Each structure stands twice: as C-alpha cells, then as structure tokens.
mmCIF file with all atom_site columns, C-alpha atoms in Angstrom:
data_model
loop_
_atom_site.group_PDB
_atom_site.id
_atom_site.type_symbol
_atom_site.label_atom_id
_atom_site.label_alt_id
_atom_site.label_comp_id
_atom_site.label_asym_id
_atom_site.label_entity_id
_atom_site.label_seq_id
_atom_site.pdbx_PDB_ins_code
_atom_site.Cartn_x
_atom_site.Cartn_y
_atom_site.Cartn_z
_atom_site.occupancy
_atom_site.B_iso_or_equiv
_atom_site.pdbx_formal_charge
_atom_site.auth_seq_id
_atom_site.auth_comp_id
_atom_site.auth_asym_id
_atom_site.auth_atom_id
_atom_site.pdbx_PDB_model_num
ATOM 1   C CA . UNK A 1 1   ? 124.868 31.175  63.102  1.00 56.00 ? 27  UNK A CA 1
ATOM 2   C CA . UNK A 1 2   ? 121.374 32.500  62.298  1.00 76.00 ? 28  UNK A CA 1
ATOM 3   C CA . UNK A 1 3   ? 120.506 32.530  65.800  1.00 82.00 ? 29  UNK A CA 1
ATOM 4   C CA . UNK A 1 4   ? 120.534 34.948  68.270  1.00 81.00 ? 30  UNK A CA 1
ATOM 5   C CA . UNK A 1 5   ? 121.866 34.814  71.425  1.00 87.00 ? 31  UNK A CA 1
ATOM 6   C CA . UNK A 1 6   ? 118.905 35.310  74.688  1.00 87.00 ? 32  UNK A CA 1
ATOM 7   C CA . UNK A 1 7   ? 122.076 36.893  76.543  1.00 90.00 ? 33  UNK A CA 1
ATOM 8   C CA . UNK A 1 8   ? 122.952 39.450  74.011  1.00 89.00 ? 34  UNK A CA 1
ATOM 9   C CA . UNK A 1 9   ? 119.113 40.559  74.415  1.00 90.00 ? 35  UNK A CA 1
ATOM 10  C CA . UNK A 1 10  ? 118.818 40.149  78.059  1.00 92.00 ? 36  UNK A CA 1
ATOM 11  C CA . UNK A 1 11  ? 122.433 42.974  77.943  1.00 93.00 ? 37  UNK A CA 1
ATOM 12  C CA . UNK A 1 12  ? 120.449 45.364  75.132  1.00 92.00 ? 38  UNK A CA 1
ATOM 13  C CA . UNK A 1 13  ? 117.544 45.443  77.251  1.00 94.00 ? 39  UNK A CA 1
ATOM 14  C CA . UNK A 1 14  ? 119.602 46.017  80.290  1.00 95.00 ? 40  UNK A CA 1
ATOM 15  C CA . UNK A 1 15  ? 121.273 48.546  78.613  1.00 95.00 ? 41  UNK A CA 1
ATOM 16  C CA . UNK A 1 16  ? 118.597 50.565  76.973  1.00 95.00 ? 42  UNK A CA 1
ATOM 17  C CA . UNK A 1 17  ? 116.888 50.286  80.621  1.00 95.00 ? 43  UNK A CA 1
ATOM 18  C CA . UNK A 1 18  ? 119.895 52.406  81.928  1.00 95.00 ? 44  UNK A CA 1
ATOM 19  C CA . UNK A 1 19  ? 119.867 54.496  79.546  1.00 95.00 ? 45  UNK A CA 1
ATOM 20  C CA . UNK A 1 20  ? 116.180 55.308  79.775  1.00 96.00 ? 46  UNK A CA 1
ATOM 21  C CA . UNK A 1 21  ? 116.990 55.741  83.604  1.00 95.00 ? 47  UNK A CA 1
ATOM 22  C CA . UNK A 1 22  ? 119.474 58.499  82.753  1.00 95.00 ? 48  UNK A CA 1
ATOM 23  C CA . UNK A 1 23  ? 117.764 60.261  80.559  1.00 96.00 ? 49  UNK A CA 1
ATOM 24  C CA . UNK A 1 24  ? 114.495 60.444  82.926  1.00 96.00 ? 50  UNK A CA 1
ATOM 25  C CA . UNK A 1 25  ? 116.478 61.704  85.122  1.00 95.00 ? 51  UNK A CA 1
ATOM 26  C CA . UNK A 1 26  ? 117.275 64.156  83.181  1.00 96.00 ? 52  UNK A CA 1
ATOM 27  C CA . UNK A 1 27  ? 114.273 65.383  82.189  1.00 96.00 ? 53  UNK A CA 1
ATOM 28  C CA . UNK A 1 28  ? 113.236 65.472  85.681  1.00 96.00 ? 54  UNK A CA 1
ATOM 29  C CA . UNK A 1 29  ? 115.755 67.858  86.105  1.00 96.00 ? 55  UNK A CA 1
ATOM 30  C CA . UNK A 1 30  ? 114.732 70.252  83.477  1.00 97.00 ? 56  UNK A CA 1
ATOM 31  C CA . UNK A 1 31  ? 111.346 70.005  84.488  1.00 97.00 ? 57  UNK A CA 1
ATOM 32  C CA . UNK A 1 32  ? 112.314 71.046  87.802  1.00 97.00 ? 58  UNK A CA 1
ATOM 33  C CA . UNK A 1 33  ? 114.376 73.540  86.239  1.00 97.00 ? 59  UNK A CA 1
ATOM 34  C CA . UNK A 1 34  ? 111.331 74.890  84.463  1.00 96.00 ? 60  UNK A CA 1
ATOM 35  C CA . UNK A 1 35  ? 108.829 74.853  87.109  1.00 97.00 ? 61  UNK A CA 1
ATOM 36  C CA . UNK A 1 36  ? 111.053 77.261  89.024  1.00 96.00 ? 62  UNK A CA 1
ATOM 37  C CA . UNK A 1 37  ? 111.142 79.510  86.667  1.00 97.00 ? 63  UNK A CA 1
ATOM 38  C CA . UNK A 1 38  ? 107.366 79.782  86.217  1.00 96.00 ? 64  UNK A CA 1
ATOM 39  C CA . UNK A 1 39  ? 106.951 79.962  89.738  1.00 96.00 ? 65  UNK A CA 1
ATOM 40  C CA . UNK A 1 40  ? 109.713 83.361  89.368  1.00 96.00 ? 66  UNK A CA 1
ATOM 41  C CA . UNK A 1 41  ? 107.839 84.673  86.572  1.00 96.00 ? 67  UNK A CA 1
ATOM 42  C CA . UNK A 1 42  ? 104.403 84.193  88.072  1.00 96.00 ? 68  UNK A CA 1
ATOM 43  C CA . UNK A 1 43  ? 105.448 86.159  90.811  1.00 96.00 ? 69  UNK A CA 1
ATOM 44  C CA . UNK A 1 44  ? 107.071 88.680  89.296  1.00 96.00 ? 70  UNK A CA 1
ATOM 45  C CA . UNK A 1 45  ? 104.165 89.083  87.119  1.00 95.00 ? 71  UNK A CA 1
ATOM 46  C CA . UNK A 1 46  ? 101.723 89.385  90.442  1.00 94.00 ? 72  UNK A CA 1
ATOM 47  C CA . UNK A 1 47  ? 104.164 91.989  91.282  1.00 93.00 ? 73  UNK A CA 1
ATOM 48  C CA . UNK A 1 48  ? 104.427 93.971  88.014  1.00 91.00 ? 74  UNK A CA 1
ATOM 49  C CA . UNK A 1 49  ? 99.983  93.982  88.271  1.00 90.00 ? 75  UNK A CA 1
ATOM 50  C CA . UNK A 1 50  ? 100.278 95.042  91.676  1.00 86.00 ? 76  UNK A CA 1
ATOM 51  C CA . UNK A 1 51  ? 102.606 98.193  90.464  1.00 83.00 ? 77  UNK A CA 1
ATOM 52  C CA . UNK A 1 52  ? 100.528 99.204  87.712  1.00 83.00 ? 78  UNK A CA 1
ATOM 53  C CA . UNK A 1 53  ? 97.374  98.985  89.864  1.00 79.00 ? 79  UNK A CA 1
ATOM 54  C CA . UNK A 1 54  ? 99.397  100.947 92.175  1.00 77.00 ? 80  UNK A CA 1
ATOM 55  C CA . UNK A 1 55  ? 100.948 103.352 90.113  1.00 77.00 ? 81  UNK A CA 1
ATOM 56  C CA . UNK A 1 56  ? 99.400  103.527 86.847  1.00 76.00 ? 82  UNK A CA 1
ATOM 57  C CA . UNK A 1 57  ? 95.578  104.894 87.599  1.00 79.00 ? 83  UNK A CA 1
ATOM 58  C CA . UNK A 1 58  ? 96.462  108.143 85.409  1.00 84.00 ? 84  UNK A CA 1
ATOM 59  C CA . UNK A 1 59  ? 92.959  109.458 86.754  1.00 88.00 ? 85  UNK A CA 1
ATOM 60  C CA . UNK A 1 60  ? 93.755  108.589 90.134  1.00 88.00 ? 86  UNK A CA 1
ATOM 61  C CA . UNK A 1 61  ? 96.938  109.638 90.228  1.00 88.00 ? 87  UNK A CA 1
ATOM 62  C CA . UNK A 1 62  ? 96.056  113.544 88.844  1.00 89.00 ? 88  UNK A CA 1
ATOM 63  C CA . UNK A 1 63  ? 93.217  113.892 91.334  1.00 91.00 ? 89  UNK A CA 1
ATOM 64  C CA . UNK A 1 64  ? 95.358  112.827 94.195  1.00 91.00 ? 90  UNK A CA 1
ATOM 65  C CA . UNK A 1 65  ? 97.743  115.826 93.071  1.00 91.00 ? 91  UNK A CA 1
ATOM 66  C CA . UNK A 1 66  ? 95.000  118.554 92.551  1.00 92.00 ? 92  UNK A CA 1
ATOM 67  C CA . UNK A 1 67  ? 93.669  117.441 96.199  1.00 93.00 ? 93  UNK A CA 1
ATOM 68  C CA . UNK A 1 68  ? 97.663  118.227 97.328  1.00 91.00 ? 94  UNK A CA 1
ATOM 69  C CA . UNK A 1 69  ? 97.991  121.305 95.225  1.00 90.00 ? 95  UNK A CA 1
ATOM 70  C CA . UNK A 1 70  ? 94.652  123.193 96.526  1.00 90.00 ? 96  UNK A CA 1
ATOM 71  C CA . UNK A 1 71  ? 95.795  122.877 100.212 1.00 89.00 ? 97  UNK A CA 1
ATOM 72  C CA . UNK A 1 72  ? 95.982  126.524 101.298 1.00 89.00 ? 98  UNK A CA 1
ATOM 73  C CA . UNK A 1 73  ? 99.403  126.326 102.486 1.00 84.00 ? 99  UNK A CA 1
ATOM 74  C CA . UNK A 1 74  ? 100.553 125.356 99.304  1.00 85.00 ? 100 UNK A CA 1
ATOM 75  C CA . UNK A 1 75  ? 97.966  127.782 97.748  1.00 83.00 ? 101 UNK A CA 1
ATOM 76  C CA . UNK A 1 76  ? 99.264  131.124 99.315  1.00 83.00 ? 102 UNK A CA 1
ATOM 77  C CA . UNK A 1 77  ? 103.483 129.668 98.492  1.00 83.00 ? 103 UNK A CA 1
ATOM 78  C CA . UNK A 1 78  ? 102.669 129.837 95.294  1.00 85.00 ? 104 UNK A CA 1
ATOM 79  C CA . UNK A 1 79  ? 103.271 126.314 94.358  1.00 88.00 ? 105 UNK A CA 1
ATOM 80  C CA . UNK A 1 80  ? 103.101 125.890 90.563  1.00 90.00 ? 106 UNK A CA 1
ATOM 81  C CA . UNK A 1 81  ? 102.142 122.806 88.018  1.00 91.00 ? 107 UNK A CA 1
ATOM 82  C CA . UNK A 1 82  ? 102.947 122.262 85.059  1.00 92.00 ? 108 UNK A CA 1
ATOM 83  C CA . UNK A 1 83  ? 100.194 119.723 83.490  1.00 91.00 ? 109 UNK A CA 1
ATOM 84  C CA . UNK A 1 84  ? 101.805 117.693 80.618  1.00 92.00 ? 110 UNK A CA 1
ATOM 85  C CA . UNK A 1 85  ? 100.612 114.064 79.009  1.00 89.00 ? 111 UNK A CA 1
ATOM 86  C CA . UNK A 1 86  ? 102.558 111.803 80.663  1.00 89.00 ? 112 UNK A CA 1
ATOM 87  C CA . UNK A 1 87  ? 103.831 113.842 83.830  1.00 90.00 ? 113 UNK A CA 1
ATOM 88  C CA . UNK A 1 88  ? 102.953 117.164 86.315  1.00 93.00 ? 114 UNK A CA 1
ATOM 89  C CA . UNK A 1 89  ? 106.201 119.226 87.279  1.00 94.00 ? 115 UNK A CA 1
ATOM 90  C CA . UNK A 1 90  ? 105.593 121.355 90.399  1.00 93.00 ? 116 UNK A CA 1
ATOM 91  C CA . UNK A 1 91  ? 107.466 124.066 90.934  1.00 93.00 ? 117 UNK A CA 1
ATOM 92  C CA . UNK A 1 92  ? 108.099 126.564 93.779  1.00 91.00 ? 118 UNK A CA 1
ATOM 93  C CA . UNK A 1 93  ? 110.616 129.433 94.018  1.00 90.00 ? 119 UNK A CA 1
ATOM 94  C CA . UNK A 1 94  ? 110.429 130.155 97.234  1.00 88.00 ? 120 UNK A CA 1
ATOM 95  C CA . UNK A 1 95  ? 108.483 127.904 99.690  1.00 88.00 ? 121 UNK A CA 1
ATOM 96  C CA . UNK A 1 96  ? 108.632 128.295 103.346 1.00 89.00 ? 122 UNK A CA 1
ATOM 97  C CA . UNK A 1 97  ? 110.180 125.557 105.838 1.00 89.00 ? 123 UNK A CA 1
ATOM 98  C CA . UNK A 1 98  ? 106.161 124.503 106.741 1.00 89.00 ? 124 UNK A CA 1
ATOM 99  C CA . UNK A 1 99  ? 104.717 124.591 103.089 1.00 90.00 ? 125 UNK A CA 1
ATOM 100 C CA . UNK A 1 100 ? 107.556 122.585 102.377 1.00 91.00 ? 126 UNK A CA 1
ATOM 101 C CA . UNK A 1 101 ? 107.232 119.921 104.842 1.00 90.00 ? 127 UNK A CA 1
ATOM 102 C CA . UNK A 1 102 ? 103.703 119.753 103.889 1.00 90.00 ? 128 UNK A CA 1
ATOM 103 C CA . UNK A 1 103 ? 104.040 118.920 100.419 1.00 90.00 ? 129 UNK A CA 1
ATOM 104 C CA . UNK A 1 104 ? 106.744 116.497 100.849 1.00 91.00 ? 130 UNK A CA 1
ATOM 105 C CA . UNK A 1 105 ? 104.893 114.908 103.593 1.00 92.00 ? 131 UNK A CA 1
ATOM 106 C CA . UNK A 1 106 ? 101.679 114.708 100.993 1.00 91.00 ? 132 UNK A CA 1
ATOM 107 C CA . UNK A 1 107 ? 103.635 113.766 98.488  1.00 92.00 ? 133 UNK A CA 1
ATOM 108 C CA . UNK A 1 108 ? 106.478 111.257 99.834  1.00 91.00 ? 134 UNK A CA 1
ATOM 109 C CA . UNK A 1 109 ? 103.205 109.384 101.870 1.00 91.00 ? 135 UNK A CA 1
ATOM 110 C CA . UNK A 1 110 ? 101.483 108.540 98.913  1.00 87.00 ? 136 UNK A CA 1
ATOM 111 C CA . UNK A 1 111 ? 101.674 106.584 95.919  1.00 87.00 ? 137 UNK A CA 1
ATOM 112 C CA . UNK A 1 112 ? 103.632 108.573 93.214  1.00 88.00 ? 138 UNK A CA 1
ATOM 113 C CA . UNK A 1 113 ? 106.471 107.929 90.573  1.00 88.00 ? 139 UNK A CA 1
ATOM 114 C CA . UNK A 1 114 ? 108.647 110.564 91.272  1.00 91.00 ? 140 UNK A CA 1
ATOM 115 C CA . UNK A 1 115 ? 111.108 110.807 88.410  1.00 93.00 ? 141 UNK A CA 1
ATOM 116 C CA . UNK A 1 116 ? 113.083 113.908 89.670  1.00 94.00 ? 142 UNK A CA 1
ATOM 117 C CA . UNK A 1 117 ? 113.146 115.912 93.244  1.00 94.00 ? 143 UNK A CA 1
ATOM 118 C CA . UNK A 1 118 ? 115.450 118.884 93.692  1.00 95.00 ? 144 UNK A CA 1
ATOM 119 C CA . UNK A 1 119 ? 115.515 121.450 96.628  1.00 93.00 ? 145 UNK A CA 1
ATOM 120 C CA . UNK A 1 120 ? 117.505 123.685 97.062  1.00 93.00 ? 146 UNK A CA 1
ATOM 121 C CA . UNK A 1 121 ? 117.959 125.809 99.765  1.00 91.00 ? 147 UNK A CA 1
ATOM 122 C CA . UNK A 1 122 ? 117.519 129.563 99.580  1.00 90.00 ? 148 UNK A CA 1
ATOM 123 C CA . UNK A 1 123 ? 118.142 130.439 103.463 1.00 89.00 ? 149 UNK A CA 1
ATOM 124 C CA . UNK A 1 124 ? 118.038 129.424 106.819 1.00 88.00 ? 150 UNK A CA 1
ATOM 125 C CA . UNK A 1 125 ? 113.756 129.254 106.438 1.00 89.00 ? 151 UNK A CA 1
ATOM 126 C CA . UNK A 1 126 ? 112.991 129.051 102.176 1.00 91.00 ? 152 UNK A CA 1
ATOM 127 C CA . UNK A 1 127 ? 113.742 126.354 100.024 1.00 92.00 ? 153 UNK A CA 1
ATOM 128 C CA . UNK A 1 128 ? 113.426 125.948 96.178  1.00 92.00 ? 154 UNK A CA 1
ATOM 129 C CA . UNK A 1 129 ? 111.713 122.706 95.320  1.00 93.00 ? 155 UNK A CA 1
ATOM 130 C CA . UNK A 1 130 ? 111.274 121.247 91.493  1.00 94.00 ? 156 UNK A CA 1
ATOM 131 C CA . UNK A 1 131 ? 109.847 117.862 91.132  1.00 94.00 ? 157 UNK A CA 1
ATOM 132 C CA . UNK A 1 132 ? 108.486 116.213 88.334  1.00 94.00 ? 158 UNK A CA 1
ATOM 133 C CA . UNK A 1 133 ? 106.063 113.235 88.812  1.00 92.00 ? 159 UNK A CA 1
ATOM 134 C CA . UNK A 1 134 ? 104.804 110.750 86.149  1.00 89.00 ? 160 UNK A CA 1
ATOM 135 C CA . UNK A 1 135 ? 101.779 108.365 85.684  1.00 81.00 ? 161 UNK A CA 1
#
C-alpha cells in the first residue's frame, strides 16, 4: 500500500503541464496587454514634449508677440497689451477691418495658446477684439 502508483504521476504531471499551459497563456496575454499600453504612453509622451517645445518657450513665445504688436498697422489702431506672468491680453476698442485681419492672420498662423478670443463688431468696417494668450 506504500507504493505509489507510476500512473497517478504520469496524470499529476499531465495535469500540472496543462495547467502551466494556461497560465502562460495568460501571462502572454497581459504582457501583450502591457506592451500596448507603453507603446500608448510612449507616444503620448512624444506628443506632450512636442507641445511643450511647441508651446511652452515663454521667451519665445513673448518675442513672437512684441514682433506682432510693433507692426505699424497695429501700431497706429491702437492695439493694447496687457503684460502679466503667465499670459498677455491684447486689447483693441476699435480696430479697422485691415488691422484686424492682420493681427488675426499673425496671430491664428503661429504657434500660440489662445485661452480666450472675442470680437465684436462695432459697424459695418470696426471691430472690438479682446484676446488673452498664455505661455
């Protein structure tokens, strides 16, 4: 009675061989699982650096703005900025149908965060613009 029986260890090993089948399939799985998700977050990170090269230059991003602001259009429409840490709002009254289009056209073609934009119109050839742009 002692002794063990070669087919009751032949069916454990069979046994434990399935299950180790199953479970490495499983962690195939994950790992496949996993991978994926690196590959998403590794591209989302190359993304995220391409946006901050993009839009976070601070110095870049104010000297770009000056350049816009000292066009003589803009100049005699009297165009205003408001300079704070973390943003410029520009301001106009009253700008005229071709200073408009000009600053828009700077400023739409280039590589700002524009966090608000309002015009409003004042008649058939003046607008009111207020915009406010962060870095």
């Amino acid at each position: 009675m002692n002794k063990l029986n070669p087919l009751h260890i032949g069916a454990l090993l069979i046994v434990l061989l399935i299950f180790s089948f199953f479970k490495l399939d499983e962690a195939k799985k994950q790992l496949h699982s996993v991978q994926t998700a690196y590959k998403e977050s590794e591209h989302l990170a190359l993304e995220l650096s391409a946006l901050k090269d993009t839009y976070g230059d601070k110095k870049r991003i104010q000297n770009a703005l000056k350049k816009i602001l000292r066009l003589r259009s803009l100049q005699a429409a009297n165009v205003e900025a408001t300079w704070k840490k973390k943003s410029v709002i520009i301001t106009a009254k009253s700008l005229d149908l071709k200073a408009l289009n000009t600053l828009m056209g700077k400023i739409l073609n280039g590589n700002f965060n524009i966090v608000k934009l309002k015009i409003k119109k004042i008649d058939d050839l003046k607008a009111g613009v207020e915009m406010e742009i962060q870095w």
